[in-house]
PDB file of C-alpha atoms in Angstrom:
ATOM      1  CA  MET A   1      22.913  24.655  29.909  1.00 45.00           C
ATOM      2  CA  ALA A   2      25.387  24.632  27.026  1.00 46.00           C
ATOM      3  CA  GLN A   3      25.514  27.647  24.714  1.00 45.00           C
ATOM      4  CA  THR A   4      26.514  26.962  21.115  1.00 46.00           C
ATOM      5  CA  ILE A   5      26.094  28.834  17.851  1.00 43.00           C
ATOM      6  CA  GLY A   6      23.015  27.827  15.822  1.00 45.00           C
ATOM      7  CA  THR A   7      22.772  27.446  12.080  1.00 45.00           C
ATOM      8  CA  HIS A   8      21.815  31.110  11.572  1.00 46.00           C
ATOM      9  CA  GLY A   9      24.447  32.548  13.911  1.00 51.00           C
ATOM     10  CA  GLU A  10      22.165  32.976  16.948  1.00 50.00           C
ATOM     11  CA  PRO A  11      22.989  31.328  20.309  1.00 54.00           C
ATOM     12  CA  ASP A  12      21.583  27.820  20.789  1.00 53.00           C
ATOM     13  CA  LEU A  13      20.433  27.464  24.410  1.00 59.00           C
ATOM     14  CA  ARG A  14      19.405  23.822  24.331  1.00 58.00           C
ATOM     15  CA  PRO A  15      20.765  21.631  27.171  1.00 68.00           C
ATOM     16  CA  ALA A  16      23.755  19.451  26.377  1.00 69.00           C
ATOM     17  CA  GLY A  17      23.738  15.656  26.205  1.00 69.00           C
ATOM     18  CA  LEU A  18      20.663  13.463  26.440  1.00 71.00           C
ATOM     19  CA  ARG A  19      18.649  16.256  28.014  1.00 72.00           C
ATOM     20  CA  GLY A  20      19.254  18.317  24.905  1.00 64.00           C
ATOM     21  CA  VAL A  21      18.069  15.457  22.689  1.00 63.00           C
ATOM     22  CA  ALA A  22      14.885  15.126  24.769  1.00 62.00           C
ATOM     23  CA  ALA A  23      14.317  18.879  24.657  1.00 62.00           C
ATOM     24  CA  ASP A  24      14.756  18.909  20.864  1.00 58.00           C
ATOM     25  CA  PHE A  25      12.225  16.112  20.282  1.00 57.00           C
ATOM     26  CA  ALA A  26       9.788  17.646  22.781  1.00 53.00           C
ATOM     27  CA  SER A  27       9.905  21.029  21.060  1.00 55.00           C
ATOM     28  CA  ASP A  28       7.806  22.101  18.096  1.00 48.00           C
ATOM     29  CA  GLN A  29      10.662  21.502  15.662  1.00 50.00           C
ATOM     30  CA  ARG A  30      10.402  18.832  13.005  1.00 50.00           C
ATOM     31  CA  ALA A  31      12.432  15.716  13.681  1.00 49.00           C
ATOM     32  CA  PHE A  32      13.114  15.523   9.946  1.00 50.00           C
ATOM     33  CA  LYS A  33      14.054  18.980   8.675  1.00 60.00           C
ATOM     34  CA  THR A  34      13.166  18.251   5.051  1.00 63.00           C
ATOM     35  CA  ALA A  35       9.979  16.219   5.647  1.00 66.00           C
ATOM     36  CA  SER A  36       6.645  17.147   7.181  1.00 76.00           C
ATOM     37  CA  TRP A  37       5.201  15.267  10.111  1.00 79.00           C
ATOM     38  CA  GLY A  38       2.545  13.718   7.863  1.00 81.00           C
ATOM     39  CA  LYS A  39       5.157  12.311   5.484  1.00 86.00           C
ATOM     40  CA  ALA A  40       7.386  11.127   8.332  1.00 86.00           C
ATOM     41  CA  MET A  41       4.485   9.358  10.054  1.00 89.00           C
ATOM     42  CA  MET A  42       3.543   7.635   6.802  1.00 92.00           C
ATOM     43  CA  TRP A  43       7.110   6.374   6.412  1.00 91.00           C
ATOM     44  CA  ILE A  44       7.042   5.044   9.982  1.00 93.00           C
ATOM     45  CA  PHE A  45       3.720   3.309   9.314  1.00 94.00           C
ATOM     46  CA  LEU A  46       5.049   1.763   6.101  1.00 95.00           C
ATOM     47  CA  LEU A  47       8.153   0.558   7.928  1.00 95.00           C
ATOM     48  CA  SER A  48       6.033  -1.165  10.569  1.00 95.00           C
ATOM     49  CA  ASP A  49       3.803  -2.662   7.865  1.00 95.00           C
ATOM     50  CA  THR A  50       6.910  -3.965   6.102  1.00 95.00           C
ATOM     51  CA  PHE A  51       7.728  -6.006   9.197  1.00 96.00           C
ATOM     52  CA  VAL A  52       4.187  -7.427   9.270  1.00 95.00           C
ATOM     53  CA  PHE A  53       4.230  -8.488   5.623  1.00 95.00           C
ATOM     54  CA  GLY A  54       7.772  -9.773   6.067  1.00 95.00           C
ATOM     55  CA  CYS A  55       6.686 -11.972   8.973  1.00 95.00           C
ATOM     56  CA  PHE A  56       3.778 -13.315   6.911  1.00 94.00           C
ATOM     57  CA  LEU A  57       6.025 -14.198   3.971  1.00 94.00           C
ATOM     58  CA  ILE A  58       8.642 -15.795   6.229  1.00 94.00           C
ATOM     59  CA  ALA A  59       5.904 -17.866   7.902  1.00 93.00           C
ATOM     60  CA  TYR A  60       4.671 -18.905   4.442  1.00 93.00           C
ATOM     61  CA  MET A  61       8.148 -19.965   3.307  1.00 93.00           C
ATOM     62  CA  THR A  62       8.727 -21.845   6.564  1.00 93.00           C
ATOM     63  CA  ALA A  63       5.430 -23.721   6.222  1.00 91.00           C
ATOM     64  CA  ARG A  64       6.113 -24.536   2.581  1.00 90.00           C
ATOM     65  CA  MET A  65       9.632 -25.835   3.132  1.00 91.00           C
ATOM     66  CA  SER A  66       8.829 -27.796   6.287  1.00 91.00           C
ATOM     67  CA  THR A  67       5.726 -29.692   5.142  1.00 89.00           C
ATOM     68  CA  PRO A  68       6.326 -33.308   4.017  1.00 90.00           C
ATOM     69  CA  VAL A  69       3.296 -33.147   1.701  1.00 89.00           C
ATOM     70  CA  ALA A  70       3.733 -31.834  -1.832  1.00 89.00           C
ATOM     71  CA  TRP A  71       2.854 -28.153  -2.264  1.00 88.00           C
ATOM     72  CA  PRO A  72       0.138 -27.384  -4.848  1.00 89.00           C
ATOM     73  CA  ASN A  73       1.417 -26.339  -8.279  1.00 88.00           C
ATOM     74  CA  PRO A  74       0.470 -22.642  -8.846  1.00 87.00           C
ATOM     75  CA  SER A  75       0.204 -23.176 -12.607  1.00 87.00           C
ATOM     76  CA  GLU A  76      -2.589 -25.668 -11.998  1.00 87.00           C
ATOM     77  CA  VAL A  77      -4.283 -24.016  -9.016  1.00 87.00           C
ATOM     78  CA  PHE A  78      -4.458 -20.515 -10.537  1.00 87.00           C
ATOM     79  CA  ALA A  79      -5.253 -21.529 -14.116  1.00 87.00           C
ATOM     80  CA  LEU A  80      -8.385 -20.349 -15.929  1.00 87.00           C
ATOM     81  CA  HIS A  81     -10.294 -22.490 -18.397  1.00 83.00           C
ATOM     82  CA  ILE A  82     -10.445 -20.388 -21.581  1.00 84.00           C
ATOM     83  CA  GLY A  83     -11.231 -21.611 -25.082  1.00 81.00           C
ATOM     84  CA  GLY A  84     -11.342 -25.245 -24.072  1.00 80.00           C
ATOM     85  CA  GLN A  85      -7.949 -25.275 -22.373  1.00 84.00           C
ATOM     86  CA  ASP A  86      -6.392 -24.227 -19.057  1.00 81.00           C
ATOM     87  CA  VAL A  87      -4.329 -21.029 -19.235  1.00 85.00           C
ATOM     88  CA  PRO A  88      -1.943 -20.863 -16.239  1.00 87.00           C
ATOM     89  CA  LEU A  89      -1.666 -17.659 -14.190  1.00 87.00           C
ATOM     90  CA  ILE A  90      -3.526 -15.529 -16.748  1.00 91.00           C
ATOM     91  CA  LEU A  91      -5.708 -13.870 -14.100  1.00 92.00           C
ATOM     92  CA  ILE A  92      -2.700 -13.213 -11.863  1.00 93.00           C
ATOM     93  CA  ALA A  93      -0.837 -11.622 -14.776  1.00 93.00           C
ATOM     94  CA  ILE A  94      -3.764  -9.292 -15.472  1.00 95.00           C
ATOM     95  CA  MET A  95      -4.067  -8.402 -11.776  1.00 95.00           C
ATOM     96  CA  THR A  96      -0.361  -7.579 -11.627  1.00 95.00           C
ATOM     97  CA  PHE A  97      -0.532  -5.444 -14.778  1.00 96.00           C
ATOM     98  CA  VAL A  98      -3.532  -3.523 -13.415  1.00 97.00           C
ATOM     99  CA  LEU A  99      -1.893  -2.824 -10.052  1.00 95.00           C
ATOM    100  CA  ILE A 100       1.453  -1.778 -11.543  1.00 95.00           C
ATOM    101  CA  SER A 101      -0.394   0.504 -13.986  1.00 96.00           C
ATOM    102  CA  SER A 102      -2.180   2.124 -11.049  1.00 96.00           C
ATOM    103  CA  SER A 103       1.206   2.967  -9.560  1.00 95.00           C
ATOM    104  CA  GLY A 104       2.006   4.912 -12.745  1.00 95.00           C
ATOM    105  CA  THR A 105      -1.239   6.884 -12.644  1.00 96.00           C
ATOM    106  CA  MET A 106      -0.641   7.649  -8.951  1.00 96.00           C
ATOM    107  CA  ALA A 107       2.854   8.990  -9.708  1.00 95.00           C
ATOM    108  CA  MET A 108       1.369  11.214 -12.418  1.00 95.00           C
ATOM    109  CA  ALA A 109      -1.283  12.440  -9.967  1.00 95.00           C
ATOM    110  CA  VAL A 110       1.430  13.511  -7.503  1.00 93.00           C
ATOM    111  CA  ASN A 111       3.279  15.305 -10.301  1.00 93.00           C
ATOM    112  CA  PHE A 112       0.203  17.232 -11.447  1.00 92.00           C
ATOM    113  CA  GLY A 113      -0.736  17.891  -7.831  1.00 90.00           C
ATOM    114  CA  TYR A 114       2.442  19.852  -7.200  1.00 87.00           C
ATOM    115  CA  ARG A 115       1.745  21.732 -10.438  1.00 88.00           C
ATOM    116  CA  ARG A 116      -1.622  22.610  -8.857  1.00 88.00           C
ATOM    117  CA  ASP A 117      -3.475  21.157 -11.835  1.00 90.00           C
ATOM    118  CA  ARG A 118      -6.578  20.335  -9.833  1.00 90.00           C
ATOM    119  CA  ARG A 119      -8.660  18.708 -12.554  1.00 92.00           C
ATOM    120  CA  THR A 120      -5.927  16.405 -13.913  1.00 94.00           C
ATOM    121  CA  THR A 121      -4.837  15.393 -10.420  1.00 94.00           C
ATOM    122  CA  ALA A 122      -8.363  14.417  -9.411  1.00 95.00           C
ATOM    123  CA  ILE A 123      -8.943  12.465 -12.643  1.00 96.00           C
ATOM    124  CA  LEU A 124      -5.690  10.532 -12.246  1.00 96.00           C
ATOM    125  CA  MET A 125      -6.509   9.713  -8.618  1.00 96.00           C
ATOM    126  CA  LEU A 126      -9.962   8.491  -9.631  1.00 97.00           C
ATOM    127  CA  LEU A 127      -8.363   6.374 -12.357  1.00 97.00           C
ATOM    128  CA  THR A 128      -5.958   4.945  -9.769  1.00 97.00           C
ATOM    129  CA  ALA A 129      -8.890   4.124  -7.492  1.00 97.00           C
ATOM    130  CA  LEU A 130     -10.708   2.474 -10.413  1.00 97.00           C
ATOM    131  CA  LEU A 131      -7.692   0.280 -11.195  1.00 97.00           C
ATOM    132  CA  GLY A 132      -7.388  -0.613  -7.505  1.00 97.00           C
ATOM    133  CA  ALA A 133     -11.071  -1.538  -7.371  1.00 97.00           C
ATOM    134  CA  CYS A 134     -10.612  -3.720 -10.468  1.00 97.00           C
ATOM    135  CA  PHE A 135      -7.736  -5.487  -8.722  1.00 97.00           C
ATOM    136  CA  VAL A 136      -9.851  -6.154  -5.625  1.00 97.00           C
ATOM    137  CA  GLY A 137     -12.705  -7.387  -7.830  1.00 96.00           C
ATOM    138  CA  MET A 138     -10.424  -9.842  -9.633  1.00 96.00           C
ATOM    139  CA  GLN A 139      -9.043 -10.997  -6.295  1.00 95.00           C
ATOM    140  CA  ALA A 140     -12.591 -11.629  -5.074  1.00 96.00           C
ATOM    141  CA  PHE A 141     -13.212 -13.680  -8.248  1.00 95.00           C
ATOM    142  CA  GLU A 142     -10.025 -15.642  -7.566  1.00 93.00           C
ATOM    143  CA  TRP A 143     -11.093 -16.358  -3.973  1.00 94.00           C
ATOM    144  CA  THR A 144     -14.569 -17.436  -5.109  1.00 94.00           C
ATOM    145  CA  LYS A 145     -13.100 -19.792  -7.711  1.00 92.00           C
ATOM    146  CA  LEU A 146     -10.755 -21.433  -5.201  1.00 91.00           C
ATOM    147  CA  ILE A 147     -13.446 -21.771  -2.535  1.00 93.00           C
ATOM    148  CA  THR A 148     -15.834 -23.445  -4.986  1.00 92.00           C
ATOM    149  CA  GLU A 149     -13.011 -25.836  -5.925  1.00 89.00           C
ATOM    150  CA  GLY A 150     -12.620 -26.894  -2.313  1.00 88.00           C
ATOM    151  CA  VAL A 151      -9.818 -24.707  -0.963  1.00 88.00           C
ATOM    152  CA  ARG A 152     -10.206 -24.019   2.752  1.00 90.00           C
ATOM    153  CA  PRO A 153      -7.803 -22.645   5.385  1.00 87.00           C
ATOM    154  CA  TRP A 154      -7.410 -26.202   6.713  1.00 88.00           C
ATOM    155  CA  GLU A 155      -7.462 -28.259   3.496  1.00 87.00           C
ATOM    156  CA  ASN A 156      -7.356 -28.236  -0.301  1.00 86.00           C
ATOM    157  CA  PRO A 157      -7.664 -30.913  -3.006  1.00 87.00           C
ATOM    158  CA  TRP A 158      -4.148 -30.428  -4.448  1.00 87.00           C
ATOM    159  CA  GLY A 159      -1.718 -31.080  -1.589  1.00 86.00           C
ATOM    160  CA  ALA A 160      -0.404 -29.482   1.593  1.00 88.00           C
ATOM    161  CA  ALA A 161      -3.163 -28.256   3.902  1.00 88.00           C
ATOM    162  CA  GLN A 162      -1.156 -25.124   4.828  1.00 90.00           C
ATOM    163  CA  PHE A 163      -1.647 -23.758   1.329  1.00 91.00           C
ATOM    164  CA  GLY A 164      -5.158 -22.440   1.997  1.00 91.00           C
ATOM    165  CA  SER A 165      -4.385 -20.750   5.302  1.00 92.00           C
ATOM    166  CA  THR A 166      -1.259 -18.966   4.053  1.00 93.00           C
ATOM    167  CA  PHE A 167      -2.920 -17.951   0.790  1.00 92.00           C
ATOM    168  CA  PHE A 168      -6.046 -16.471   2.372  1.00 94.00           C
ATOM    169  CA  MET A 169      -4.059 -14.758   5.138  1.00 94.00           C
ATOM    170  CA  ILE A 170      -1.466 -13.050   2.936  1.00 95.00           C
ATOM    171  CA  THR A 171      -3.621 -12.136  -0.064  1.00 95.00           C
ATOM    172  CA  GLY A 172      -6.520 -11.141   2.203  1.00 95.00           C
ATOM    173  CA  PHE A 173      -4.297  -8.838   4.258  1.00 95.00           C
ATOM    174  CA  HIS A 174      -2.920  -7.263   1.086  1.00 96.00           C
ATOM    175  CA  GLY A 175      -6.398  -6.950  -0.436  1.00 96.00           C
ATOM    176  CA  THR A 176      -7.544  -5.149   2.708  1.00 96.00           C
ATOM    177  CA  HIS A 177      -4.729  -2.638   2.235  1.00 97.00           C
ATOM    178  CA  VAL A 178      -5.743  -2.088  -1.394  1.00 97.00           C
ATOM    179  CA  THR A 179      -9.395  -1.596  -0.384  1.00 97.00           C
ATOM    180  CA  ILE A 180      -8.456   0.959   2.277  1.00 96.00           C
ATOM    181  CA  GLY A 181      -6.257   2.705  -0.270  1.00 96.00           C
ATOM    182  CA  VAL A 182      -9.121   2.926  -2.771  1.00 97.00           C
ATOM    183  CA  ILE A 183     -11.369   4.499  -0.129  1.00 96.00           C
ATOM    184  CA  PHE A 184      -8.809   7.138   0.803  1.00 94.00           C
ATOM    185  CA  LEU A 185      -8.007   7.806  -2.859  1.00 96.00           C
ATOM    186  CA  LEU A 186     -11.667   8.680  -3.393  1.00 95.00           C
ATOM    187  CA  ILE A 187     -11.667  10.921  -0.306  1.00 92.00           C
ATOM    188  CA  VAL A 188      -8.511  12.812  -1.316  1.00 92.00           C
ATOM    189  CA  ALA A 189      -9.636  13.042  -4.961  1.00 93.00           C
ATOM    190  CA  ARG A 190     -12.897  14.650  -3.821  1.00 91.00           C
ATOM    191  CA  LYS A 191     -10.960  17.195  -1.763  1.00 89.00           C
ATOM    192  CA  VAL A 192      -8.730  17.959  -4.745  1.00 90.00           C
ATOM    193  CA  TRP A 193     -11.734  18.334  -7.078  1.00 90.00           C
ATOM    194  CA  ARG A 194     -13.457  20.742  -4.660  1.00 87.00           C
ATOM    195  CA  GLY A 195     -10.324  22.871  -4.442  1.00 84.00           C
ATOM    196  CA  ASP A 196      -9.735  22.266  -0.733  1.00 81.00           C
ATOM    197  CA  PHE A 197      -5.961  22.208  -1.209  1.00 81.00           C
ATOM    198  CA  ASP A 198      -5.919  25.358  -3.372  1.00 76.00           C
ATOM    199  CA  GLN A 199      -7.793  27.235  -0.652  1.00 78.00           C
ATOM    200  CA  GLU A 200      -5.974  25.369   2.177  1.00 71.00           C
ATOM    201  CA  ARG A 201      -9.383  24.555   3.630  1.00 71.00           C
ATOM    202  CA  ARG A 202      -9.279  22.828   6.993  1.00 69.00           C
ATOM    203  CA  GLY A 203      -9.974  19.094   6.999  1.00 64.00           C
ATOM    204  CA  PHE A 204     -12.995  17.272   8.399  1.00 58.00           C
ATOM    205  CA  PHE A 205     -11.086  15.157  10.908  1.00 48.00           C
ATOM    206  CA  THR A 206      -8.399  17.709  11.745  1.00 47.00           C
ATOM    207  CA  SER A 207      -8.001  21.440  12.095  1.00 47.00           C
ATOM    208  CA  ARG A 208      -4.822  21.428   9.975  1.00 56.00           C
ATOM    209  CA  ARG A 209      -5.013  23.188   6.635  1.00 63.00           C
ATOM    210  CA  GLY A 210      -5.126  20.935   3.570  1.00 64.00           C
ATOM    211  CA  ARG A 211      -2.186  20.947   1.157  1.00 77.00           C
ATOM    212  CA  TYR A 212      -1.288  19.046  -1.997  1.00 82.00           C
ATOM    213  CA  GLU A 213       1.281  17.160   0.055  1.00 86.00           C
ATOM    214  CA  ALA A 214      -1.629  14.906   1.051  1.00 88.00           C
ATOM    215  CA  VAL A 215      -1.612  13.594  -2.530  1.00 92.00           C
ATOM    216  CA  GLU A 216       2.063  12.670  -2.215  1.00 92.00           C
ATOM    217  CA  ILE A 217       1.475  10.953   1.141  1.00 92.00           C
ATOM    218  CA  MET A 218      -1.346   8.972  -0.442  1.00 94.00           C
ATOM    219  CA  GLY A 219       1.072   8.085  -3.237  1.00 95.00           C
ATOM    220  CA  LEU A 220       3.619   6.716  -0.760  1.00 95.00           C
ATOM    221  CA  TYR A 221       1.010   4.354   0.634  1.00 96.00           C
ATOM    222  CA  TRP A 222      -0.147   3.233  -2.812  1.00 96.00           C
ATOM    223  CA  HIS A 223       3.380   2.567  -4.102  1.00 96.00           C
ATOM    224  CA  PHE A 224       4.039   0.496  -0.989  1.00 96.00           C
ATOM    225  CA  VAL A 225       0.940  -1.620  -1.639  1.00 96.00           C
ATOM    226  CA  ASP A 226       2.111  -2.183  -5.226  1.00 95.00           C
ATOM    227  CA  LEU A 227       5.618  -3.121  -4.096  1.00 95.00           C
ATOM    228  CA  VAL A 228       4.293  -5.657  -1.586  1.00 96.00           C
ATOM    229  CA  TRP A 229       2.270  -7.305  -4.353  1.00 96.00           C
ATOM    230  CA  VAL A 230       5.480  -7.822  -6.361  1.00 94.00           C
ATOM    231  CA  PHE A 231       6.871  -9.934  -3.499  1.00 94.00           C
ATOM    232  CA  ILE A 232       3.593 -11.830  -3.067  1.00 94.00           C
ATOM    233  CA  PHE A 233       3.500 -12.479  -6.814  1.00 93.00           C
ATOM    234  CA  ALA A 234       7.064 -13.773  -6.805  1.00 91.00           C
ATOM    235  CA  PHE A 235       6.826 -15.967  -3.710  1.00 89.00           C
ATOM    236  CA  PHE A 236       3.282 -17.282  -4.040  1.00 86.00           C
ATOM    237  CA  TYR A 237       2.584 -17.546  -7.751  1.00 88.00           C
ATOM    238  CA  LEU A 238       6.000 -18.005  -9.390  1.00 85.00           C
ATOM    239  CA  TRP A 239       7.773 -20.157  -6.785  1.00 79.00           C
TER     240      TRP A 239
END
């Protein structure tokens, strides 16, 4: 066992080499000295989810570039008939504005959370959840419109058959993430409103004491969902 001097001047009795690395990770110390386990696990989850969304988008681009049939024009497919004329991508623009705005309200909620402003934090989280629910509602309207116009996972009236399957898979997977985020925003907002984090009351699913860091972890997830939508918007609706 190697004896070295620790950061505070006391002897460090951890084993040397790989056995020391294993002993360090098996101990009760944090792997990331400046981040809690909850925040670190959220980052790991988001990293794994990045690979999933990345694979979906790569599959979409591969299908689009390899098909010999013309790909449907997004300006025509996603247009809304307003005032006697077709307005291209108007619904998508509103959806994007709503989701990006929700990222701003979530950032403000994290800021007020660390100030321990319970009321403002809860209101901003509820507003974020409301904007997320509006996004999901508009996405449901978009799906309904396309389905009534004949879009299916195996065919569509505008061109390449792969359009429907890639569209429903990618936007559906993202919409599921937004829906889950809305649910957890409501749960965390309720805990903030009740003062669970001020009193460090133990959670329902865990015996760990609640802290306002949960608001920041929720914010990491929500910002990730917003960022993914930027890529979906660019690749699916603007390309």
